[in-house]
XYZ file of N, CA and C in Angstrom:
486
model
N 0.619 -1.230 0.037
C 0.232 0.197 -0.206
C 0.898 1.393 -0.171
N 1.902 1.091 0.833
C 2.637 2.399 1.155
C 3.452 2.446 -0.463
N 4.019 1.608 -1.449
C 4.249 1.809 -2.419
C 3.761 2.607 -3.452
N 2.099 2.139 -3.460
C 1.242 2.758 -4.440
C 0.942 4.158 -3.753
N 1.381 4.552 -2.801
C 1.004 6.038 -2.306
C 2.083 6.918 -2.758
N 3.485 6.173 -2.573
C 4.694 6.943 -3.211
C 4.475 6.929 -4.657
N 4.327 5.856 -5.462
C 3.955 5.825 -6.460
C 3.096 7.085 -7.101
N 2.031 7.079 -6.680
C 0.799 8.018 -6.764
C 1.288 9.488 -6.551
N 2.187 9.952 -5.472
C 2.789 10.996 -5.542
C 3.670 11.441 -6.275
N 4.648 10.518 -6.940
C 5.676 10.746 -7.590
C 5.044 10.947 -8.990
N 4.116 10.576 -9.542
C 3.278 10.669 -11.131
C 2.738 12.165 -10.889
N 1.838 12.383 -9.295
C 0.671 13.473 -9.839
C 1.765 14.796 -10.541
N 2.827 14.780 -9.811
C 3.516 16.422 -10.754
C 3.274 16.487 -12.041
N 3.708 15.153 -12.682
C 3.778 14.449 -13.810
C 2.666 14.853 -14.668
N 1.645 14.168 -14.103
C 0.615 13.747 -14.723
C -0.336 15.575 -15.155
N -0.248 16.188 -13.962
C -0.623 17.762 -13.602
C -0.228 18.324 -14.823
N 1.670 18.742 -14.773
C 2.067 19.894 -16.009
C 1.678 19.567 -16.744
N 1.458 18.068 -17.468
C 1.267 17.749 -18.890
C -0.199 17.959 -19.285
N -0.875 18.583 -18.504
C -1.959 19.197 -19.181
C -2.575 20.555 -19.208
N -1.363 21.370 -18.566
C -1.536 22.548 -17.956
C -1.437 23.212 -19.243
N -2.022 24.262 -19.359
C -2.466 25.176 -20.510
C -1.303 26.794 -20.150
N -0.470 26.703 -20.897
C 0.042 27.640 -20.688
C -0.110 29.159 -21.262
N -0.712 30.227 -20.905
C -1.286 31.909 -21.162
C 0.751 32.706 -21.798
N 0.022 32.636 -23.114
C 1.454 33.345 -23.832
C 0.736 34.647 -24.246
N 1.562 35.324 -23.799
C 1.595 37.113 -24.394
C 2.785 37.016 -25.984
N 2.114 37.936 -27.017
C 3.304 37.568 -28.414
C 4.706 37.710 -28.132
N 4.993 38.531 -27.530
C 6.517 38.512 -27.098
C 7.107 36.781 -26.948
N 6.307 35.879 -25.909
C 6.640 35.084 -26.041
C 6.715 33.643 -27.073
N 6.622 34.363 -28.092
C 6.695 33.554 -29.129
C 8.026 34.012 -29.879
N 8.345 35.015 -29.333
C 10.107 35.363 -29.693
C 10.907 34.959 -28.823
N 12.244 34.321 -29.707
C 13.425 33.210 -28.860
C 13.499 35.223 -27.971
N 14.410 34.562 -26.680
C 14.471 35.610 -25.626
C 16.517 36.082 -26.287
N 16.768 35.349 -27.597
C 18.068 36.371 -27.276
C 17.309 37.285 -28.913
N 16.673 37.104 -29.680
C 16.115 38.101 -30.375
C 15.305 39.048 -30.069
N 14.960 39.193 -28.623
C 13.938 40.208 -28.414
C 13.909 41.737 -28.593
N 15.421 41.923 -28.650
C 15.789 43.093 -28.812
C 15.340 43.725 -30.159
N 15.183 42.720 -30.950
C 14.717 43.133 -32.153
C 13.067 43.748 -32.721
N 12.964 43.342 -31.806
C 11.444 43.933 -31.929
C 10.994 45.254 -30.667
N 9.806 45.608 -31.148
C 9.556 46.977 -30.261
C 8.523 46.253 -29.084
N 7.849 46.733 -28.186
C 6.718 46.370 -27.254
C 5.647 45.783 -27.845
N 5.185 46.274 -28.869
C 4.048 45.526 -29.695
C 4.213 44.164 -30.404
N 5.653 43.690 -30.477
C 6.034 42.679 -31.012
C 6.258 42.808 -32.285
N 6.372 44.417 -33.189
C 6.640 44.533 -34.471
C 8.330 44.866 -34.506
N 8.632 44.478 -35.329
C 10.320 44.274 -35.971
C 10.538 46.042 -35.527
N 11.965 46.521 -35.406
C 11.990 47.697 -35.371
C 12.181 47.947 -36.638
N 11.444 49.520 -36.837
C 11.406 49.705 -38.290
C 12.533 50.949 -38.648
N 12.694 50.872 -39.823
C 13.798 51.680 -40.451
C 13.149 52.650 -41.568
N 12.396 54.050 -40.682
C 11.760 55.091 -41.414
C 12.416 55.689 -42.831
N 13.629 55.180 -42.345
C 14.619 56.730 -43.924
C 14.414 55.921 -44.872
N 13.745 54.468 -45.325
C 13.749 53.511 -46.400
C 11.887 54.172 -47.067
N 12.198 54.433 -48.718
C 10.807 54.487 -48.998
C 10.290 53.291 -50.085
N 10.849 51.908 -49.537
C 10.073 51.020 -50.184
C 8.914 50.506 -49.514
N 8.020 50.373 -50.318
C 6.888 49.500 -49.623
C 7.078 48.450 -48.591
N 5.962 48.694 -47.777
C 5.839 48.139 -46.629
C 5.406 46.728 -46.346
N 6.515 45.767 -46.668
C 6.055 44.177 -46.526
C 6.412 43.518 -45.506
N 5.590 42.152 -45.633
C 6.097 41.188 -44.297
C 7.628 41.078 -44.244
N 7.770 41.561 -43.019
C 9.575 41.509 -42.317
C 9.664 39.935 -42.134
N 10.857 39.277 -42.650
C 10.603 37.977 -41.836
C 12.243 37.608 -40.981
N 11.823 38.790 -40.532
C 12.830 39.114 -39.077
C 12.171 38.270 -38.089
N 13.181 37.242 -37.027
C 12.903 36.339 -36.408
C 12.919 35.365 -36.115
N 13.227 34.215 -35.737
C 12.947 33.025 -35.562
C 11.498 32.847 -34.259
N 11.028 31.414 -34.421
C 10.049 30.251 -33.527
C 10.869 29.940 -32.636
N 9.843 29.732 -31.633
C 10.469 29.060 -30.296
C 9.937 27.272 -30.582
N 11.472 26.366 -30.804
C 10.947 25.295 -31.074
C 10.242 24.531 -29.942
N 10.714 24.876 -28.680
C 10.530 24.021 -27.381
C 8.961 24.515 -26.893
N 8.201 25.849 -27.828
C 6.938 25.603 -27.396
C 5.730 24.583 -28.855
N 6.495 23.880 -29.415
C 5.867 22.681 -30.043
C 4.955 21.568 -29.480
N 3.782 21.924 -29.653
C 3.043 20.476 -28.827
C 2.258 20.969 -27.340
N 2.695 22.319 -26.871
C 2.088 22.605 -25.987
C 0.674 23.251 -25.981
N -0.033 23.184 -24.976
C -1.358 23.847 -24.679
C -0.623 25.280 -24.071
N -2.161 26.162 -25.569
C -1.826 26.912 -24.810
C -2.464 28.192 -24.846
N -2.950 29.576 -24.430
C -3.998 30.335 -24.487
C -3.082 31.544 -25.020
N -3.962 32.403 -25.916
C -2.831 33.214 -26.457
C -4.081 34.534 -26.744
N -3.803 35.623 -26.652
C -4.911 36.292 -26.657
C -4.814 37.152 -28.491
N -5.764 37.817 -28.712
C -5.094 37.969 -30.611
C -6.854 38.629 -31.181
N -6.222 39.315 -31.695
C -7.571 39.668 -32.911
C -7.815 38.749 -34.182
N -8.783 38.506 -34.683
C -8.566 37.437 -35.357
C -8.666 37.723 -37.176
N -8.832 37.173 -38.522
C -8.745 37.523 -39.001
C -9.392 36.392 -40.045
N -10.429 36.298 -40.602
C -10.897 35.520 -40.853
C -10.603 35.019 -42.239
N -10.989 33.485 -41.905
C -10.194 33.145 -44.011
C -10.620 31.798 -44.480
N -11.138 30.887 -43.502
C -12.145 30.203 -43.613
C -13.883 29.706 -43.107
N -14.823 29.407 -43.423
C -16.148 29.201 -42.278
C -17.435 29.777 -43.425
N -18.502 30.402 -42.700
C -19.382 30.856 -43.262
C -19.968 31.800 -42.766
N -21.174 32.098 -42.582
C -22.026 33.430 -41.889
C -21.805 33.409 -40.418
N -22.158 32.040 -39.996
C -22.181 32.179 -38.802
C -20.845 31.492 -37.923
N -19.798 31.173 -38.514
C -18.854 30.385 -38.103
C -17.973 30.314 -39.108
N -16.737 30.721 -38.392
C -15.328 30.778 -38.610
C -14.548 29.679 -38.387
N -13.957 28.894 -39.401
C -12.858 27.574 -39.012
C -11.865 28.131 -38.857
N -11.214 28.333 -39.930
C -9.651 28.753 -40.216
C -9.388 30.548 -40.012
N -8.693 30.957 -39.404
C -8.445 32.651 -38.994
C -6.574 32.736 -38.832
N -6.277 33.557 -39.052
C -4.793 34.013 -38.534
C -5.276 34.981 -37.476
N -4.215 34.649 -36.225
C -4.582 35.516 -35.066
C -3.340 36.174 -34.865
N -3.349 37.358 -34.452
C -2.498 38.578 -34.620
C -2.324 39.249 -33.678
N -1.732 40.007 -33.340
C -1.273 40.767 -32.107
C -2.387 42.352 -31.740
N -2.552 42.830 -32.806
C -3.431 43.657 -32.863
C -4.237 44.257 -34.132
N -4.714 44.980 -33.973
C -6.139 45.410 -34.789
C -5.838 45.776 -36.214
N -6.037 45.354 -37.294
C -6.172 45.737 -38.484
C -4.704 44.996 -39.390
N -3.682 44.206 -38.372
C -2.497 43.498 -38.748
C -3.155 42.518 -40.431
N -2.201 42.748 -41.649
C -2.243 41.780 -42.632
C -3.770 42.878 -43.562
N -3.969 43.586 -42.843
C -5.079 43.818 -43.843
C -4.717 45.765 -44.225
N -4.916 46.482 -43.673
C -4.424 47.594 -43.265
C -3.191 47.701 -43.012
N -1.965 47.300 -42.552
C -0.699 47.534 -41.820
C -0.088 46.521 -43.279
N 1.126 45.941 -42.850
C 2.123 45.351 -43.221
C 2.316 43.938 -42.674
N 2.033 42.905 -43.005
C 1.383 41.728 -41.075
C 2.776 41.924 -40.633
N 2.592 41.546 -39.449
C 3.578 41.097 -38.274
C 4.663 40.119 -39.413
N 5.650 39.956 -38.282
C 6.531 38.843 -39.218
C 5.719 37.353 -38.864
N 6.358 36.436 -39.308
C 5.950 34.963 -39.086
C 5.911 34.582 -37.616
N 6.531 34.834 -36.771
C 6.354 34.697 -35.440
C 6.263 34.903 -34.353
N 5.129 36.347 -35.353
C 3.880 37.213 -34.695
C 2.619 37.130 -34.993
N 2.588 36.340 -36.124
C 0.983 35.460 -36.297
C 0.851 34.027 -36.111
N -0.105 33.552 -35.637
C -0.650 32.196 -35.996
C -1.565 32.080 -36.415
N -1.407 30.933 -37.250
C -2.548 30.355 -38.320
C -3.596 29.091 -37.093
N -4.841 29.981 -37.048
C -5.688 28.751 -36.384
C -6.753 27.943 -36.966
N -6.589 26.668 -36.616
C -7.584 25.425 -37.369
C -8.623 25.577 -36.250
N -9.744 25.384 -36.400
C -10.816 25.600 -35.626
C -12.019 24.893 -35.942
N -11.956 23.611 -35.660
C -12.839 22.504 -36.453
C -14.131 22.538 -36.751
N -14.417 22.748 -34.889
C -15.777 22.959 -34.532
C -16.477 24.030 -35.118
N -15.679 24.924 -35.319
C -16.497 26.960 -36.030
C -16.122 27.303 -34.650
N -16.146 28.634 -35.083
C -16.190 29.681 -33.709
C -17.424 30.516 -34.085
N -17.843 31.019 -33.171
C -19.148 31.952 -33.671
C -18.250 33.171 -34.321
N -19.118 33.891 -35.382
C -18.532 34.685 -36.116
C -19.298 36.077 -34.985
N -19.939 36.368 -34.451
C -20.059 37.449 -33.421
C -19.348 37.404 -32.339
N -18.290 36.439 -31.856
C -17.632 36.204 -30.685
C -15.871 37.014 -30.841
N -16.107 36.879 -32.305
C -14.476 37.361 -32.755
C -14.492 38.493 -33.434
N -14.626 39.520 -33.141
C -14.508 41.020 -33.303
C -13.798 41.936 -32.071
N -13.879 41.670 -31.295
C -13.237 42.521 -30.515
C -11.681 41.234 -29.874
N -10.789 41.175 -29.686
C -9.599 40.808 -28.857
C -10.607 39.616 -28.003
N -10.058 38.424 -27.877
C -10.138 36.913 -27.727
C -8.921 36.081 -27.289
N -9.149 35.225 -26.257
C -8.041 34.331 -26.356
C -8.762 33.150 -26.986
N -7.395 32.382 -27.714
C -7.825 31.278 -28.499
C -6.694 30.082 -27.331
N -7.914 29.221 -26.888
C -7.231 27.973 -26.309
C -6.597 26.641 -27.861
N -5.667 25.932 -27.414
C -5.555 25.015 -28.173
C -3.765 24.572 -27.999
N -4.259 23.350 -28.901
C -2.262 22.854 -29.007
C -1.929 23.501 -30.132
N -0.474 24.239 -29.509
C 0.149 25.111 -30.651
C 1.268 24.245 -31.451
N 1.650 24.174 -32.983
C 2.937 23.529 -33.364
C 3.740 24.444 -33.584
N 4.927 24.896 -33.698
C 5.828 25.485 -34.684
C 5.933 24.998 -36.425
N 5.144 25.272 -37.264
C 5.046 25.234 -38.400
C 4.705 26.559 -38.835
N 5.755 26.286 -40.492
C 5.637 27.857 -41.249
C 4.392 27.422 -42.024
N 3.081 28.144 -42.109
C 1.597 28.155 -43.559
C 1.976 29.022 -44.096
N 1.822 28.778 -45.358
C 1.939 30.311 -46.203
C 0.545 30.663 -46.852
N 0.179 31.659 -46.745
C -1.166 31.988 -47.171
C -0.997 33.597 -47.832
N -1.686 33.797 -48.533
C -1.808 34.877 -49.842
C -1.715 36.448 -48.674
N -2.017 36.269 -47.430
C -1.981 37.337 -46.836
C -0.587 37.112 -45.778
N -0.150 36.355 -45.213
C 1.443 35.987 -44.645
C 1.402 35.119 -44.588
N 2.729 34.717 -44.020
C 3.245 33.794 -43.749
C 3.485 33.835 -42.329
N 2.846 32.557 -41.598
C 2.803 32.491 -40.389
C 4.294 31.697 -39.715
N 4.148 31.294 -38.718
C 5.421 30.681 -37.588
C 4.518 29.527 -36.665
N 3.560 29.990 -36.643
C 3.039 29.159 -35.932
C 1.431 28.268 -36.136
N 1.106 27.454 -35.871
C 0.053 26.489 -36.113
C -0.805 26.193 -34.969
N -1.706 26.729 -34.678
C -2.844 26.128 -33.320
C -3.761 25.684 -33.883
N -4.017 24.437 -32.849
C -5.350 23.509 -33.487
C -6.347 24.192 -32.761
N -7.170 24.722 -32.486
C -7.746 25.933 -30.963
C -9.227 24.894 -31.128
N -9.578 24.617 -29.889
C -10.503 23.961 -29.069
C -11.397 25.164 -28.281
N -11.413 25.912 -28.010
C -12.077 26.817 -26.875
C -11.251 28.288 -27.507
N -12.631 29.015 -27.362
C -12.283 30.492 -27.697
C -12.895 31.144 -26.248
N -12.375 32.372 -25.846
C -12.792 32.794 -24.526
C -12.388 34.344 -24.753
N -13.411 35.012 -24.028
C -13.432 36.553 -24.056
C -12.331 36.780 -23.525
N -11.459 37.447 -23.958
C -10.546 38.681 -22.963
C -10.779 39.106 -21.843
N -9.598 38.690 -21.169
C -9.843 39.939 -20.291
C -8.526 40.251 -19.287
N -7.926 41.514 -19.630
C -6.482 42.129 -19.610
C -5.927 41.610 -18.025
N -6.525 41.110 -17.760
C -6.092 40.979 -16.330
C -5.466 39.671 -16.252
N -5.904 38.681 -17.391
C -5.105 37.859 -18.163
C -5.776 36.743 -17.263
């Protein structure tokens, strides 16, 4: 009996940690050693002297250690697939208008979300939390390249208290 109790006590922390959901901020998607290349909003530092059209910057890399993690991340939704009632695929971005009115953020600041059960359209106009399994995976879309793919399971109302 003591053996079983000891065994349960030893395994309990592993079981708890395996199912824990990490709440991420956008800066958490950038490797620590590269964060000085970005401003507070997670955007690459811009050279305002250049007159070229603003294209997506391919600066920065992803964090491979996040691959397979259950995460919760806030962001704005850019619908890609779905119908008038639900959206099944979308881009999650750190600020309103990203990829539409301004150049897209770098790939490590855009998450491609697949939400098979469909997220209600009316729930997606404000910033939301998306919960699911995060994969480090490049996805090409006509709007932007993304560095992460999230298999969404839950949409939550945003609460800036975290």
